[in-house]
Coordinates of N, CA and C and ligand atoms in Angstrom, one line a residue:
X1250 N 211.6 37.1 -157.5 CA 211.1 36.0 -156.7 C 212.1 34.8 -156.6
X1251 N 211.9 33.7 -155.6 CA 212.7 32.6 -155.9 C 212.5 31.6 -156.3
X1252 N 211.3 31.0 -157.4 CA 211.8 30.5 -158.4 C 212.3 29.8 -159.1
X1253 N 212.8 28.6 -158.8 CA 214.1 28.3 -159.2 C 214.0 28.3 -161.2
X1254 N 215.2 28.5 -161.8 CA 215.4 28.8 -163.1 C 214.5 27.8 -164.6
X1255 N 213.9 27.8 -164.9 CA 213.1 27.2 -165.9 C 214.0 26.4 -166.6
X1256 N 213.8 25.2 -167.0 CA 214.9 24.7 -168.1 C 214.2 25.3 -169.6
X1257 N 212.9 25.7 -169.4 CA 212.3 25.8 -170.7 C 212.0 27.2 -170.9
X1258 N 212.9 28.3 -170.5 CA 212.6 29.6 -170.4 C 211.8 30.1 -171.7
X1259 N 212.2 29.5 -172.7 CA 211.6 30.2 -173.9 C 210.2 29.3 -174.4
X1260 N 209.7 28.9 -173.6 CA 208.6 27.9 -173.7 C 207.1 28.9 -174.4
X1261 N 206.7 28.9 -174.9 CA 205.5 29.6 -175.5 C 206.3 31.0 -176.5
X1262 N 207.2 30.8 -177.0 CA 207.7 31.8 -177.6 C 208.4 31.4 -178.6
X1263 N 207.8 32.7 -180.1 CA 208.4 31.6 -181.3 C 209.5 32.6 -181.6
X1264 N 210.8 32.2 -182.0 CA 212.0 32.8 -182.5 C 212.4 32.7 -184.0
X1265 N 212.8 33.7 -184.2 CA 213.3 33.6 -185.7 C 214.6 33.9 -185.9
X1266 N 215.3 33.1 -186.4 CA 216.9 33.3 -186.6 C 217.5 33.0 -187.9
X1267 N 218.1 34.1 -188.5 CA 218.3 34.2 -190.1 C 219.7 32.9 -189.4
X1268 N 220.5 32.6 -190.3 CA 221.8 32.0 -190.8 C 222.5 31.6 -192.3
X1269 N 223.6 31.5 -192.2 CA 224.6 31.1 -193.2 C 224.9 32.7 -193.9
X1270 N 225.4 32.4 -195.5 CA 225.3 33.5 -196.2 C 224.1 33.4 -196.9
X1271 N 224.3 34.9 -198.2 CA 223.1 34.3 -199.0 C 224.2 34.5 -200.6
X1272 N 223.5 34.1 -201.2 CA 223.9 33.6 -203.0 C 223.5 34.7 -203.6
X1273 N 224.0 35.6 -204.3 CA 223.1 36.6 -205.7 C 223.9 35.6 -206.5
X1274 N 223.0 35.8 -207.3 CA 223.1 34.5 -208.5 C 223.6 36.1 -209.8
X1275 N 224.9 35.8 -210.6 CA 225.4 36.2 -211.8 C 224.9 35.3 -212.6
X1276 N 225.2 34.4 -212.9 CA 224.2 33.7 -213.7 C 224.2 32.3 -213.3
X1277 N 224.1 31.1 -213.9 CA 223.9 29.7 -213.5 C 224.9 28.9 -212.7
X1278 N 225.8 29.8 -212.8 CA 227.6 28.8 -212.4 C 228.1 30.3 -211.3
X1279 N 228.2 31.1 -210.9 CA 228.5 32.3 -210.2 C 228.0 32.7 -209.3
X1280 N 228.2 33.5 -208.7 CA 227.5 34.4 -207.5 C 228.1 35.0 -206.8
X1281 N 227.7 36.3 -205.9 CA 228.4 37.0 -204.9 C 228.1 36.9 -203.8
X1282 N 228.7 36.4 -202.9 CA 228.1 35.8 -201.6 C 229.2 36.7 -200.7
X1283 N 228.7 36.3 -198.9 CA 229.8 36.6 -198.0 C 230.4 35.4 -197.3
X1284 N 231.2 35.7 -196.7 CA 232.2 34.3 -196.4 C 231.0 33.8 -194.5
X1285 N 230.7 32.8 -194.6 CA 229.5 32.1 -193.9 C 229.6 30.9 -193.3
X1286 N 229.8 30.0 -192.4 CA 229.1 28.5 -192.2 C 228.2 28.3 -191.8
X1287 N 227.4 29.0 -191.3 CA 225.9 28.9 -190.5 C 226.4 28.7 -189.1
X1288 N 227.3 28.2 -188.6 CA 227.4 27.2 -187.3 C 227.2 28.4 -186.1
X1289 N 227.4 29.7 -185.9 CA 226.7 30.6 -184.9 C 225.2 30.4 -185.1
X1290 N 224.7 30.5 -186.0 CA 223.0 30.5 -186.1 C 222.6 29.5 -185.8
X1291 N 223.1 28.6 -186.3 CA 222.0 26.6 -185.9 C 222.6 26.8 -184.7
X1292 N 223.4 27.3 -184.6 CA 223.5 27.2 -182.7 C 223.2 27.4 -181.9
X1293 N 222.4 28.7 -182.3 CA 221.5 29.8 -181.8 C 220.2 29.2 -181.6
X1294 N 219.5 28.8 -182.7 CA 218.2 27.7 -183.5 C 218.5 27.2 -182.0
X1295 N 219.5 26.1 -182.4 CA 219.8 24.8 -181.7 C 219.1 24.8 -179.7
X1296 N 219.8 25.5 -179.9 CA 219.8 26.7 -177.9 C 218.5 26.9 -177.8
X1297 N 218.2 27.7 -179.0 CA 216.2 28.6 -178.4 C 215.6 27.2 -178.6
X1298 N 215.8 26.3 -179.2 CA 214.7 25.5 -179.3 C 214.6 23.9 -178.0
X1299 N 216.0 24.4 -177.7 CA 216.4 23.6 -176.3 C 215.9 24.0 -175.3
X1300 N 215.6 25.1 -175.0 CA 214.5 26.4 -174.5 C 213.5 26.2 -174.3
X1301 N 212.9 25.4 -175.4 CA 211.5 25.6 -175.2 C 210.4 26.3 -176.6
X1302 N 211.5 27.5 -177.1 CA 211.0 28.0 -177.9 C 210.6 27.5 -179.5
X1303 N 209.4 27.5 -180.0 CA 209.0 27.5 -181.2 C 210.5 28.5 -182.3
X1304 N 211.2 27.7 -183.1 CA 212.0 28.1 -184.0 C 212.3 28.0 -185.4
X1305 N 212.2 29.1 -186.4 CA 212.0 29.3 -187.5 C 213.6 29.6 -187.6
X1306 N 213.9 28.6 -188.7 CA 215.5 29.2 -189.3 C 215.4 29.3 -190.8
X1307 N 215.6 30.2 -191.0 CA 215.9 31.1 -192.5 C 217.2 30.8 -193.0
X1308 N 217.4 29.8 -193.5 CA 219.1 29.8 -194.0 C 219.2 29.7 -195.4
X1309 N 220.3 30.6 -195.5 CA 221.1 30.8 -196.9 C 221.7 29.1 -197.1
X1310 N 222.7 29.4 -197.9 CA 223.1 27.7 -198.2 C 224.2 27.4 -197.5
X1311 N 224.1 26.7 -196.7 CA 225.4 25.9 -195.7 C 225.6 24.4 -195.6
X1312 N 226.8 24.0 -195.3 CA 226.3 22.7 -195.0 C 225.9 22.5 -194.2
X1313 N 225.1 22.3 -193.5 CA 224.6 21.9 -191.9 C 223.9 21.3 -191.7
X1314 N 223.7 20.0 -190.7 CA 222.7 19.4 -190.5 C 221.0 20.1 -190.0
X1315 N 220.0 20.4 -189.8 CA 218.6 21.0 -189.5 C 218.6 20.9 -188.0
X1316 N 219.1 21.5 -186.9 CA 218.8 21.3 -185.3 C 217.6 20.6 -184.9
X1317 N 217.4 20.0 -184.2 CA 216.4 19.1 -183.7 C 215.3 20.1 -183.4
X1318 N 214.1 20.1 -183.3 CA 213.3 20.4 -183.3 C 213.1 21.8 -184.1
X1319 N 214.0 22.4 -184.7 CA 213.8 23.4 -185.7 C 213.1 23.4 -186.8
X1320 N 212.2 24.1 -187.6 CA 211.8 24.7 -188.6 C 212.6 25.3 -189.3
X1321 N 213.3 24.5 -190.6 CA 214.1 25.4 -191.4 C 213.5 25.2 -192.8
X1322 N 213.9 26.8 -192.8 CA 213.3 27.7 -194.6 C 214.5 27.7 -195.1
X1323 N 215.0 27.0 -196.1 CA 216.3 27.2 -197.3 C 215.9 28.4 -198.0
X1324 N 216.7 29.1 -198.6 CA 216.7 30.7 -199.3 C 218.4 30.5 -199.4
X1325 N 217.9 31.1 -201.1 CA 219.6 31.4 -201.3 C 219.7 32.9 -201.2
X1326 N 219.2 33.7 -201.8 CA 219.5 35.6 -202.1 C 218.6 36.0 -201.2
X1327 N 219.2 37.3 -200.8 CA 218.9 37.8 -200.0 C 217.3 38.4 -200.1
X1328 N 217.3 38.9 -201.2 CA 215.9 39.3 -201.3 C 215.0 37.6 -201.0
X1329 N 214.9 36.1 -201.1 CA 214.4 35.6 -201.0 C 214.3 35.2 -199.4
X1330 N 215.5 35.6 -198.7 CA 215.5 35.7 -197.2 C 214.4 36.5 -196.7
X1331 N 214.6 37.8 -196.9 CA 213.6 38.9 -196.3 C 212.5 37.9 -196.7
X1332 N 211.9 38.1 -197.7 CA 210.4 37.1 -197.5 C 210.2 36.4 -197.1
X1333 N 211.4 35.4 -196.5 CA 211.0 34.1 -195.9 C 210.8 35.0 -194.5
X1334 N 211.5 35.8 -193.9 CA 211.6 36.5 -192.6 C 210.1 37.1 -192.6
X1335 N 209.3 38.0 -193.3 CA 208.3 38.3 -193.2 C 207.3 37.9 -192.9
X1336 N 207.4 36.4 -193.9 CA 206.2 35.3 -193.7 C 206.1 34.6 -192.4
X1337 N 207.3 34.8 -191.8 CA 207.5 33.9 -190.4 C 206.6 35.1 -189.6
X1338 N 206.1 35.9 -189.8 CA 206.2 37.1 -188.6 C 204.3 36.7 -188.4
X1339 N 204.3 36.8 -186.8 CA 205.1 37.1 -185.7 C 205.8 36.6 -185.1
X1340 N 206.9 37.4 -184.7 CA 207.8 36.5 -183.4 C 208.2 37.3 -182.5
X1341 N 208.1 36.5 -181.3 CA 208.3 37.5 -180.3 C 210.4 37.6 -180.1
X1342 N 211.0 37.3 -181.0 CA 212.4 37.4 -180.6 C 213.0 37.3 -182.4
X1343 N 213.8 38.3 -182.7 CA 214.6 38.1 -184.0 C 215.7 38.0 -184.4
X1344 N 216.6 37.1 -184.6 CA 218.3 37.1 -184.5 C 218.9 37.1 -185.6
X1345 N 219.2 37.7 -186.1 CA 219.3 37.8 -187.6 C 220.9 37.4 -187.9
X1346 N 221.2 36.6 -188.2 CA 222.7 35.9 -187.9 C 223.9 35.8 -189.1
X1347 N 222.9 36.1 -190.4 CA 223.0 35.9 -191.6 C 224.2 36.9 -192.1
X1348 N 224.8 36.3 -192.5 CA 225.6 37.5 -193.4 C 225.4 37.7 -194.8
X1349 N 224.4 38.8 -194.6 CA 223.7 38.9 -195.9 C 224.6 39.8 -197.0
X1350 N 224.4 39.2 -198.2 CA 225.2 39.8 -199.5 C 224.6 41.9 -199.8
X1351 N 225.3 42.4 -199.5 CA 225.1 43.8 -199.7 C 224.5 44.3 -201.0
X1352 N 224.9 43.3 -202.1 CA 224.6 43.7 -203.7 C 224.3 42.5 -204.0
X1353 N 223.7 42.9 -204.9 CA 223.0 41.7 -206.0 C 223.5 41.8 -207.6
X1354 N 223.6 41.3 -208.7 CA 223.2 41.8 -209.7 C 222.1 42.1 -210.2
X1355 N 221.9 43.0 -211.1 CA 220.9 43.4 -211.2 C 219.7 42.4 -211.8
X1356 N 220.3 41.9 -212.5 CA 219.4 40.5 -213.5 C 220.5 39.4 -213.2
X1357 N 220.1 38.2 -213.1 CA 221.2 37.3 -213.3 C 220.9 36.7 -214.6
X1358 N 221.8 37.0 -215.4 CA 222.0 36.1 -217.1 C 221.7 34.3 -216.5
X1359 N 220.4 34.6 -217.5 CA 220.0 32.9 -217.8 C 220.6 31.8 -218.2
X1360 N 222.0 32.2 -219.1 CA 223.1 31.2 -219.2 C 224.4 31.7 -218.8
X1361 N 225.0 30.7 -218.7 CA 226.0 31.2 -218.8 C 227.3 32.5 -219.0
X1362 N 227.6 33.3 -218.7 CA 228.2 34.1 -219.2 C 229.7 33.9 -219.8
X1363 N 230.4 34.2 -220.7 CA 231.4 34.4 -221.0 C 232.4 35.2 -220.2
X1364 N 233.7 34.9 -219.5 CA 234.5 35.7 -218.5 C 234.8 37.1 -219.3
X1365 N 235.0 37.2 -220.2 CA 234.9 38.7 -220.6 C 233.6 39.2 -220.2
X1366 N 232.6 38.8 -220.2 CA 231.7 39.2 -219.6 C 231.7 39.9 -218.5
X1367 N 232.2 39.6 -217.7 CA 232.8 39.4 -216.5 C 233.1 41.1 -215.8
X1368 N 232.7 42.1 -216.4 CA 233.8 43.3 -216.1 C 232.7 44.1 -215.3
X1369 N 233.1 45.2 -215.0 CA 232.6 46.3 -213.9 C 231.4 46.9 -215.1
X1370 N 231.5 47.1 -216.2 CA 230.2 47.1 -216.8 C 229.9 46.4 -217.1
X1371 N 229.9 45.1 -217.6 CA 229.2 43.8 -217.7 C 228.2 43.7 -216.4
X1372 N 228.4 43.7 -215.4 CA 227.9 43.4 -213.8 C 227.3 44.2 -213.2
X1373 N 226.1 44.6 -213.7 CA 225.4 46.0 -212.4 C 225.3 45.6 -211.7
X1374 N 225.3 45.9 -210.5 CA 224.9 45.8 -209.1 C 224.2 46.8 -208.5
X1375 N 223.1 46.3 -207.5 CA 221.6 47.3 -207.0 C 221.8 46.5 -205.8
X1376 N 222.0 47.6 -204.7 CA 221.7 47.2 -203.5 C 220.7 46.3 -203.0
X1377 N 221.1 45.5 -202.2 CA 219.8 44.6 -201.4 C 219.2 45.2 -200.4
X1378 N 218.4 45.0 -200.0 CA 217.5 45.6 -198.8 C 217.6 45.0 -197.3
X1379 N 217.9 46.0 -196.5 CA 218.0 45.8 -195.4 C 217.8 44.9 -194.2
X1380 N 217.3 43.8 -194.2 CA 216.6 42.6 -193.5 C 216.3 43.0 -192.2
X1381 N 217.3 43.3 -191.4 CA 217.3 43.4 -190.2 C 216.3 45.4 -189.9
X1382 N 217.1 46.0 -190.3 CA 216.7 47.6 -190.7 C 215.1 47.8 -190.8
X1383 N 214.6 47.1 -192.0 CA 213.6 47.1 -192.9 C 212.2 46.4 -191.3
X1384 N 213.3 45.1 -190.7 CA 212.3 44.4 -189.4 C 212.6 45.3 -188.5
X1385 N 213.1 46.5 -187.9 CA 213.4 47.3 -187.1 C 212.3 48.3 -186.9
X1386 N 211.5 48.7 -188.4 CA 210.5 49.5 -189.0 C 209.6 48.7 -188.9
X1387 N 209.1 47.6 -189.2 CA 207.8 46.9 -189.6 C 206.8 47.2 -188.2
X1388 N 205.4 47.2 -189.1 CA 204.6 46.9 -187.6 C 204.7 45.6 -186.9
X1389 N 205.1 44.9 -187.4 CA 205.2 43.5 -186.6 C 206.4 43.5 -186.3
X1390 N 207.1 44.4 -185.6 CA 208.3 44.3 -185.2 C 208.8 43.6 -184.1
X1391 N 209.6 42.7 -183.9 CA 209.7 41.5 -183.1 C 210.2 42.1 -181.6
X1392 N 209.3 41.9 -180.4 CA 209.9 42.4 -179.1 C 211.4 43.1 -179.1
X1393 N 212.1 42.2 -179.2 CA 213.6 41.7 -179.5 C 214.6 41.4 -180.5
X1394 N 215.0 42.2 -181.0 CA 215.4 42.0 -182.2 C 217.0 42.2 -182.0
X1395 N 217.7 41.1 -183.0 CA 219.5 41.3 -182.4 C 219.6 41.1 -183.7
X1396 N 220.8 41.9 -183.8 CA 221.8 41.9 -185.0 C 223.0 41.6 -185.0
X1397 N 223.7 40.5 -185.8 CA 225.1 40.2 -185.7 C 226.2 40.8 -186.6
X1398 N 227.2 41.3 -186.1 CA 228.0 42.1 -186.6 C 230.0 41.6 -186.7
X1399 N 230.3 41.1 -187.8 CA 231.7 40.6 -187.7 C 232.5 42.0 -188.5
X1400 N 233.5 42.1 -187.8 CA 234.3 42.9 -187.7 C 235.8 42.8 -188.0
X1401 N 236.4 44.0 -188.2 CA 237.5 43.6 -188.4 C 238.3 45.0 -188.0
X1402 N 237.7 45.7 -187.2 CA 238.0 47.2 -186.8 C 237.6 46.8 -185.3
X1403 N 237.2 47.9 -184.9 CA 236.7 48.2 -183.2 C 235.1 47.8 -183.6
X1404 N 235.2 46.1 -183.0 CA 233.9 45.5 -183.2 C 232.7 46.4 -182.3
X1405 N 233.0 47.3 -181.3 CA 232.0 47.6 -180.2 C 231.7 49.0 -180.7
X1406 N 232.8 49.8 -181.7 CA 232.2 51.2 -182.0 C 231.4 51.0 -183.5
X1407 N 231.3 49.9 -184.4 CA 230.4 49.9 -185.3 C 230.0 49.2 -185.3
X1408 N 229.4 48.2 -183.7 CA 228.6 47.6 -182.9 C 227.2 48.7 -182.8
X1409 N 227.7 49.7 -182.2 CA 226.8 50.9 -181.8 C 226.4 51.8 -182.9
X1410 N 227.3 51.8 -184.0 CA 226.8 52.4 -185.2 C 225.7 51.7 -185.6
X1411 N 225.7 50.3 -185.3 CA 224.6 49.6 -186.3 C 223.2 49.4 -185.6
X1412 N 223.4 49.5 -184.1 CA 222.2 49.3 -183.5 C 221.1 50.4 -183.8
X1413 N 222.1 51.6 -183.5 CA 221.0 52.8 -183.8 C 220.5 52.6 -185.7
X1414 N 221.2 52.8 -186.3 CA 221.2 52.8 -187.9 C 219.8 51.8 -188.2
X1415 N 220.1 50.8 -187.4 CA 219.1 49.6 -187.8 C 217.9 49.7 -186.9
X1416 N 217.6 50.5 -185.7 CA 216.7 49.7 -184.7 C 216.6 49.0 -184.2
X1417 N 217.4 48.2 -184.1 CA 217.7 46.9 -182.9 C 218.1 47.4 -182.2
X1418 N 217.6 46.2 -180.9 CA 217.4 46.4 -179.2 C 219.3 45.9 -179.2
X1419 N 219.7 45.0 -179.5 CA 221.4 44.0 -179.3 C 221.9 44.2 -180.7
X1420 N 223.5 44.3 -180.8 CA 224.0 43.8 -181.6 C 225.1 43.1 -181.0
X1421 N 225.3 41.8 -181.2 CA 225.8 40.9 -181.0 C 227.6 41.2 -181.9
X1422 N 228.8 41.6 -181.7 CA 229.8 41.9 -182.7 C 230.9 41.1 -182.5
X1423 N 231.4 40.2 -183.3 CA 232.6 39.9 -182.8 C 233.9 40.3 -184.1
X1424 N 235.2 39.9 -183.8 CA 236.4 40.3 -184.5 C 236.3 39.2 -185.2
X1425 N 236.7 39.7 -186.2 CA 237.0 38.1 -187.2 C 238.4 38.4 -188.3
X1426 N 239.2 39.1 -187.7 CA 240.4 39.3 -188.5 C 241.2 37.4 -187.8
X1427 N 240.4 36.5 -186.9 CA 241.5 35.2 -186.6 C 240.8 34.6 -187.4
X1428 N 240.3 33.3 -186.7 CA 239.8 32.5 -188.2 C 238.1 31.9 -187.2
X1429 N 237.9 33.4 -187.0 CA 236.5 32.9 -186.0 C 235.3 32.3 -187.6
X1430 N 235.5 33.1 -188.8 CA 234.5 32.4 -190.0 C 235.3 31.2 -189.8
X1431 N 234.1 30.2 -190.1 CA 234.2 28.5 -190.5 C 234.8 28.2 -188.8
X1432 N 234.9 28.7 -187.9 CA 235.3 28.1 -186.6 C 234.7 27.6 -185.5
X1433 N 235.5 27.2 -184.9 CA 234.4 26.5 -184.1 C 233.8 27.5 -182.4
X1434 N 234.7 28.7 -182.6 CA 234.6 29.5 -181.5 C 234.7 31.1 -181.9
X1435 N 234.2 31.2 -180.6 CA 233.8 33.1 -180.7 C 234.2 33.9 -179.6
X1436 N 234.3 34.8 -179.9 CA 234.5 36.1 -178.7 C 233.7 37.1 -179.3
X1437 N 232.7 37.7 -178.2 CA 231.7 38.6 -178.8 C 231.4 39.7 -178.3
X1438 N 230.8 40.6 -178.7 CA 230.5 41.9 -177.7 C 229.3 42.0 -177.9
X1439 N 228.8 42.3 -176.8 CA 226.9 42.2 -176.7 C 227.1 43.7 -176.5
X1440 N 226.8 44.2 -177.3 CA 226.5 46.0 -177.5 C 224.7 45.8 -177.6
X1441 N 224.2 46.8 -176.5 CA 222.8 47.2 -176.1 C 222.7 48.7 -176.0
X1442 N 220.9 48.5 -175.9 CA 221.3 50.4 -175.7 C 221.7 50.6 -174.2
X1443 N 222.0 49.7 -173.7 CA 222.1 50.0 -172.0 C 223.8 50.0 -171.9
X1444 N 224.1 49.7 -173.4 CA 226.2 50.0 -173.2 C 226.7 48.6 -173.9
X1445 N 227.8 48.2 -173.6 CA 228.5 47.3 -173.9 C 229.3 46.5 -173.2
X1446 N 229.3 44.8 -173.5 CA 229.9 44.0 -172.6 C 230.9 43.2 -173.4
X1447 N 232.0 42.7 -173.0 CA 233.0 41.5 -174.0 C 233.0 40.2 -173.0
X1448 N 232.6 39.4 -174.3 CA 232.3 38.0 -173.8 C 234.3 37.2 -173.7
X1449 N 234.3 36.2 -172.4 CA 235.6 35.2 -173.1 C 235.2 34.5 -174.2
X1450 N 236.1 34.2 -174.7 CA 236.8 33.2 -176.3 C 235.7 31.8 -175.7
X1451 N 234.9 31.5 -176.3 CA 234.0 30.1 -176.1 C 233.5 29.5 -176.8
X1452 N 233.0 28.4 -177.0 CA 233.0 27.7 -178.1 C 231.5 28.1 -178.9
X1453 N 230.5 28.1 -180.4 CA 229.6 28.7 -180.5 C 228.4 28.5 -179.9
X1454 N 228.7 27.1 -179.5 CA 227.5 26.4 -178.7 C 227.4 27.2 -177.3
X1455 N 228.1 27.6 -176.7 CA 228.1 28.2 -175.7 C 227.5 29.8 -175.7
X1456 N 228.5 30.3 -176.5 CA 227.8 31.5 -176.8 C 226.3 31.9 -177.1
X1457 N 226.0 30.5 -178.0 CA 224.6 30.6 -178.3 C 223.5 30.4 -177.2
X1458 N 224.1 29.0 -175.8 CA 223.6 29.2 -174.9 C 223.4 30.1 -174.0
X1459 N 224.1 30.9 -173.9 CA 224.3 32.2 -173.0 C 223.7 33.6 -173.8
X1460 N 223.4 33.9 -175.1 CA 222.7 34.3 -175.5 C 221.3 34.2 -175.4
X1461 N 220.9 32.8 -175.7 CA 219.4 31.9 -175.4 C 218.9 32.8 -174.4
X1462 N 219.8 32.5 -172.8 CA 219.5 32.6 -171.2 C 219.1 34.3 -171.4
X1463 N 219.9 34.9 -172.3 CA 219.8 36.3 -171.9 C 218.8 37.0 -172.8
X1464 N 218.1 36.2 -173.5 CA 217.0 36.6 -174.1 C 215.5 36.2 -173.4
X1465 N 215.5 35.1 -172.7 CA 214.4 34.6 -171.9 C 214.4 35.6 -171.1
X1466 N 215.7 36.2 -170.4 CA 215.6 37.0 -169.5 C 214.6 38.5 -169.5
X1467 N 215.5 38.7 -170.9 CA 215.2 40.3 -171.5 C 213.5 39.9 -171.8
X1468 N 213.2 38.9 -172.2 CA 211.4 38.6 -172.3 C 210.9 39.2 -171.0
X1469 N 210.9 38.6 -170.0 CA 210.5 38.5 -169.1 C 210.7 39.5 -168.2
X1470 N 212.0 40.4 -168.2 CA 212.2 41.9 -167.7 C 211.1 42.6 -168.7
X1471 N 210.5 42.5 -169.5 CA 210.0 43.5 -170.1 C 208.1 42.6 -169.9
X1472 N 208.0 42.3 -169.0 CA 206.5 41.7 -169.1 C 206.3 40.6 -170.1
X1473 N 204.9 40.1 -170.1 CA 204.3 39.5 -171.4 C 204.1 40.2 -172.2
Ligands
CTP1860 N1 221.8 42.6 -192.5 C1 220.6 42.4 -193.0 N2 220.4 42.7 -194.4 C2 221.4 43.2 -195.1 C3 222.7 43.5 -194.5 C4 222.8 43.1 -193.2 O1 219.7 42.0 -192.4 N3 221.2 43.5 -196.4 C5 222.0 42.3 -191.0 C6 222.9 41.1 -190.8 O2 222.1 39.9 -190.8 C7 223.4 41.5 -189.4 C8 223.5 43.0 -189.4 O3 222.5 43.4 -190.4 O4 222.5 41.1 -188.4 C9 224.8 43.6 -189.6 O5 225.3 43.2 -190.8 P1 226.5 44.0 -191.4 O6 226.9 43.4 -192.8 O7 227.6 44.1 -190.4 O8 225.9 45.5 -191.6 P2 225.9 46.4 -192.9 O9 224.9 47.5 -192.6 O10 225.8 45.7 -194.2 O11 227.3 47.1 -192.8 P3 228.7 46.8 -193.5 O12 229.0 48.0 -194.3 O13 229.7 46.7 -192.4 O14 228.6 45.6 -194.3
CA1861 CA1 227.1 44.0 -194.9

């Protein structure tokens, strides 16, 4: 139809968007984390909620200020992420932005540890659970669900490994062998099951606005 374009395309629609890293706590002074600043995600937040949409942000620990009209859940470890993502549910859109820590230890020691401590048996590690994967399966699985993927190989061939792996509708992948972590800009590849696209070099705010647009869209190509 013609229509002219909504400013508030995501208007009646609640989003959830993981960001930052997350923390496994070794013990009170330590942790294993992935390298993170939140600034793709709050940007993302920032965008859908400029939209119109109702937004839940799940963040690990960053500095960042809280986006204007956002809803944010602090979570350090990943397992306390997934729950916070759970409890948010339902949402009709899921962006999962977070660069979540793969391992945990297994217990974190209650004090301190001694750096001899410190060794490959000293430190079990037990996989963390899949955030995005785990919401790919749920009954309450979000219309739309995107997964972000930084890379340092052929971002668009284990772009597509992860969409099918996980059940997400997008993965979102960019290169980060320059100094796209902690930057203020991105180049991305929007890998779908309909194929793959490469975005120009732009700033995150942008990216995240032109992601926003193409999620109102994808709502709305697929009905109410
Ligand atoms: N992700 C998640 N939970 C995890 C690991 C990853 O939800 N435990 C999500 C991320 O938030 C991101 C996507 O999965 O949206 C891809 O993360 P990535 O680390 O690239 O995927 P992995 O399956 O962990 O693959 P890799 O071996 O490359 O780390
Ligand atoms: Ca990973």
């Amino acid at each position: 139809d013609f229509a002219p374009a909504s400013p508030r395309p995501l208007h009646g629609r609640h989003l959830l968007v993981t960001a930052g890293p997350t923390h496994e706590a070794i013990d009170p002074v330590r942790y294993i984390a992935n390298r993170s600043s939140g600034r793709q995600g709050f940007a993302i937040a920032a965008a859908a909620a400029e939209a119109g949409a109702r937004v839940t942000l799940v963040s690990g620990p960053v500095a960042l200020p809280t986006p204007v009209g956002v809803d944010r859940i602090d979570v350090e470890s990943a397992a306390e992420m997934q729950a916070a993502v759970i409890a948010a549910l339902p949402a009709d859109v899921a962006v999962m932005v977070a660069a979540v820590a793969d391992w945990r230890p297994v217990a974190a020691a209650g004090r301190k540890l001694p750096k001899s401590a410190l060794t490959d048996e000293g430190i079990r590690l037990a996989p963390n659970a899949d955030i995005l994967a785990d919401l790919g399966r749920h009954p309450q699985r979000p219309r739309l669900l995107v997964g972000f993927a930084a890379e340092t190989g052929d971002p668009r061939a284990s772009a597509a490994e992860k969409l099918v792996r996980k059940g997400a509708d997008w993965i979102v992948a960019n290169d980060v062998s320059g100094d796209v972590m902690g930057g203020t800009a991105n180049q991305i590849h929007l890998v779908t099951t309909d194929g793959a696209e490469s975005w120009p070099h732009l700033p995150k705010e942008e990216v995240a606005r032109r992601l926003v647009a193409r999620m109102a869209q994808a709502l709305q190509n697929h009905g109410n």
